[in-house]
Tab-separated table of C-alpha atoms in Angstrom:
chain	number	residue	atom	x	y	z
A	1	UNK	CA	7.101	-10.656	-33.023
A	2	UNK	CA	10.341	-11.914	-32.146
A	3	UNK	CA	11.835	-15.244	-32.037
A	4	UNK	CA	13.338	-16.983	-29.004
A	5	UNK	CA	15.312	-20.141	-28.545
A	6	UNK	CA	14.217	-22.590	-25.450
A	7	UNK	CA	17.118	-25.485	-24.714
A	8	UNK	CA	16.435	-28.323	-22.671
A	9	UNK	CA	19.459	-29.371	-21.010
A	10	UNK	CA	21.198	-32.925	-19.706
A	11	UNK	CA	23.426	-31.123	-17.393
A	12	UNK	CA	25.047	-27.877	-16.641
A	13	UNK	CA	21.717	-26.004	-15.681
A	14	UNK	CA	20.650	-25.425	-11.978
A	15	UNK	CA	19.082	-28.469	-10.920
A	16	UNK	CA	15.213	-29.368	-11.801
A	17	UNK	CA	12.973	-30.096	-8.879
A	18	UNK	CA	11.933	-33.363	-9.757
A	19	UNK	CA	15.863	-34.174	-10.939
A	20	UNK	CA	15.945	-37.747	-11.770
A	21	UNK	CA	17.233	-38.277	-14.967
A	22	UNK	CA	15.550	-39.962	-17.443
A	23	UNK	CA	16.851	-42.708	-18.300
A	24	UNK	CA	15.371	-43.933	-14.942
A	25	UNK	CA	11.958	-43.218	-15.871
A	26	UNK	CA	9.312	-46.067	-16.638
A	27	UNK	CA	8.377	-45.844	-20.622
A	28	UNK	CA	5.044	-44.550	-19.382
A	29	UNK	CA	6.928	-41.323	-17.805
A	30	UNK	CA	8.697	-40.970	-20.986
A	31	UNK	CA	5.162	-41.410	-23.058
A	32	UNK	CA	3.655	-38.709	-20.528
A	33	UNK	CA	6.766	-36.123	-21.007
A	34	UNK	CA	6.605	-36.517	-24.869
A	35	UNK	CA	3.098	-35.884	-25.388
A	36	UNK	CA	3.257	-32.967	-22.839
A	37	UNK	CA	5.904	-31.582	-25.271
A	38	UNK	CA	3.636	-32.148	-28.221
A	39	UNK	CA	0.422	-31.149	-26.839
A	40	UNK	CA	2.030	-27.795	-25.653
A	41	UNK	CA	3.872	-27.121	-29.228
A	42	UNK	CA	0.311	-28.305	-30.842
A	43	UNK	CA	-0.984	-25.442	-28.968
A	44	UNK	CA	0.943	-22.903	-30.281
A	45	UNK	CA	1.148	-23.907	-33.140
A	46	UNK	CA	-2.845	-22.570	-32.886
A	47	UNK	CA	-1.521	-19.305	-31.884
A	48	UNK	CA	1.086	-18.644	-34.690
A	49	UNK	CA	3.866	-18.474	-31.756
A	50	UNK	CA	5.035	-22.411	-32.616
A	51	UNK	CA	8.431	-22.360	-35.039
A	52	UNK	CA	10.114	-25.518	-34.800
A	53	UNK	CA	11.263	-27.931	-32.015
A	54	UNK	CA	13.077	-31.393	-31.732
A	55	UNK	CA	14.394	-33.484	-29.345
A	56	UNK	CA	18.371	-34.490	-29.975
A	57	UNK	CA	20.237	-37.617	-30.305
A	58	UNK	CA	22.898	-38.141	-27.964
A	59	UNK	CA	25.106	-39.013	-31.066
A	60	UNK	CA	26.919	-35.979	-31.922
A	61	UNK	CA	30.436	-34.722	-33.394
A	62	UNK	CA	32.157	-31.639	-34.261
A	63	UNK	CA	33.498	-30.856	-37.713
A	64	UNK	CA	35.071	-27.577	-38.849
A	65	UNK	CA	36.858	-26.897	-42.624
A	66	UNK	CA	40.450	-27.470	-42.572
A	67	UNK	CA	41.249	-26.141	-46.200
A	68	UNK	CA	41.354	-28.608	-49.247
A	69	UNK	CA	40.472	-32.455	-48.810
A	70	UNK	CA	38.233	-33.783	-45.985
A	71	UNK	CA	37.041	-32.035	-43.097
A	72	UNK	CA	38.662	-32.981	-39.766
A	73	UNK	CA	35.634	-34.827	-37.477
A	74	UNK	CA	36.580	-35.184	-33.502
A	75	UNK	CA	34.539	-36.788	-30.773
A	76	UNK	CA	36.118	-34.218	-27.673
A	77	UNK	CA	37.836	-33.675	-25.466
A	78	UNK	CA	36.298	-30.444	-24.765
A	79	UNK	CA	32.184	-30.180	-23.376
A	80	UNK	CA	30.009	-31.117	-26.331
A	81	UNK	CA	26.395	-30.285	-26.742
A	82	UNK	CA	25.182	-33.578	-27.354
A	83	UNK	CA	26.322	-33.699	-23.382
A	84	UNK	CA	24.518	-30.828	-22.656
A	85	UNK	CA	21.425	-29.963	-24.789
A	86	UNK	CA	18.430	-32.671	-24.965
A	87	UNK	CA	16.483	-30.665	-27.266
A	88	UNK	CA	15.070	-27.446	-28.644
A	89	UNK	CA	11.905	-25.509	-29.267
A	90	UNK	CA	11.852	-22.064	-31.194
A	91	UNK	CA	8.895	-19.382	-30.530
A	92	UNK	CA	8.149	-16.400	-32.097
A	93	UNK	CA	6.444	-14.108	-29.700
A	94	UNK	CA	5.037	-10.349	-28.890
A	95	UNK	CA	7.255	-10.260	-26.232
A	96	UNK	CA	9.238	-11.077	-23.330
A	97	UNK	CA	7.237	-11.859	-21.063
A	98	UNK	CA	5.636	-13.993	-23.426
A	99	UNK	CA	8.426	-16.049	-23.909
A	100	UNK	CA	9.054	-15.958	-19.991
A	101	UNK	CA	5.531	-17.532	-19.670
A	102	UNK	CA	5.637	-20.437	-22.157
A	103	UNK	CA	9.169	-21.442	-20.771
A	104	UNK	CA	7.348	-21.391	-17.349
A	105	UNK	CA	4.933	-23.864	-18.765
A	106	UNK	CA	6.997	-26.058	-20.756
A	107	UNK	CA	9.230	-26.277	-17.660
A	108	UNK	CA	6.763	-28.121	-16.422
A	109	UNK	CA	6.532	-31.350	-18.348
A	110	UNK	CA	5.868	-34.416	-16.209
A	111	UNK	CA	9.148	-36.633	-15.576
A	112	UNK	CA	9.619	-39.617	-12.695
A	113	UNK	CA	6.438	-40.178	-10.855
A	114	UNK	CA	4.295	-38.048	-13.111
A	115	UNK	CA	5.424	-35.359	-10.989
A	116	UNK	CA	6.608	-31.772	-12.892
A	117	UNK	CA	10.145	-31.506	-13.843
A	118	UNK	CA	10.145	-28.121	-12.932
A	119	UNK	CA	13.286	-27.832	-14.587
A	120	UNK	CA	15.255	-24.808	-15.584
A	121	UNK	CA	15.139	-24.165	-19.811
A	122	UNK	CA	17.825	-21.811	-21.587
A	123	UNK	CA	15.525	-19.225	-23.173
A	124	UNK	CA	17.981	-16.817	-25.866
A	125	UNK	CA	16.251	-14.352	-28.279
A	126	UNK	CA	17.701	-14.605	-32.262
A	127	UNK	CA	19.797	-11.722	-32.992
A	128	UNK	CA	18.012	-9.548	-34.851
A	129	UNK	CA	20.819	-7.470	-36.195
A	130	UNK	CA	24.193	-8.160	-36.569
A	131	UNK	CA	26.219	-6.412	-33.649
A	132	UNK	CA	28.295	-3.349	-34.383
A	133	UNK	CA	31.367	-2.132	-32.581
A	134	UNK	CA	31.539	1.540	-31.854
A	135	UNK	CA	35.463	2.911	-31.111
């Protein structure tokens, strides 16, 4: 088996075919997309290939250490991922193509109209071992 990450984006992917974002969708739209999402991680969850999934909060800040007292919290000004990833879903597969398939299907989710996003989803497999550097 091996694990792969799928990220929904906001922006910076090609465009979806059905591209209209959703904040312009009726609550209905949104109702249909969400239960698309859970119906489909339901599912595999069935097969042993669900892991874990959520949708994300636009809210969002970076923090790093900065030594002793309080770490240093910043809002930008550089690209953030709360502008760029909408959510997440992690599968653990027997393969590639696998994972090709089920980001096929969850691509297409229903947005405005009912209609199939068709939209493009980041799919990255976990690192299985840590990368070595050969002189």
């Amino acid at each position: 088996m091996a694990k792969y990450l799928l990220l929904k984006h906001y922006r910076g992917a090609p465009a979806a075919v059905n591209d209209v974002p959703m904040d312009q969708w009726t609550p209905d739209e949104i109702r249909a997309h969400v239960q698309y999402m859970n119906d489909f991680a339901e599912r595999l969850q069935g097969t042993g290939e669900y892991v874990d999934g959520q949708a994300l909060s636009p809210e969002g800040e970076w923090v790093r250490s900065d030594g002793d007292g309080k770490p240093p919290v910043t809002d930008g000004p550089f690209a953030e991922t709360k502008d760029l990833i909408a959510g997440w879903m992690i599968i653990d597969v027997d393969s590639h193509d696998r994972a090709v398939e089920l980001a096929g299907e969850l691509s297409a989710a229903p947005g405005a109209g009912g209609r199939p996003i068709h939209e493009w989803l980041e799919l990255r497999p976990f690192l299985t071992a840590p990368p070595t550097v050969d002189d």
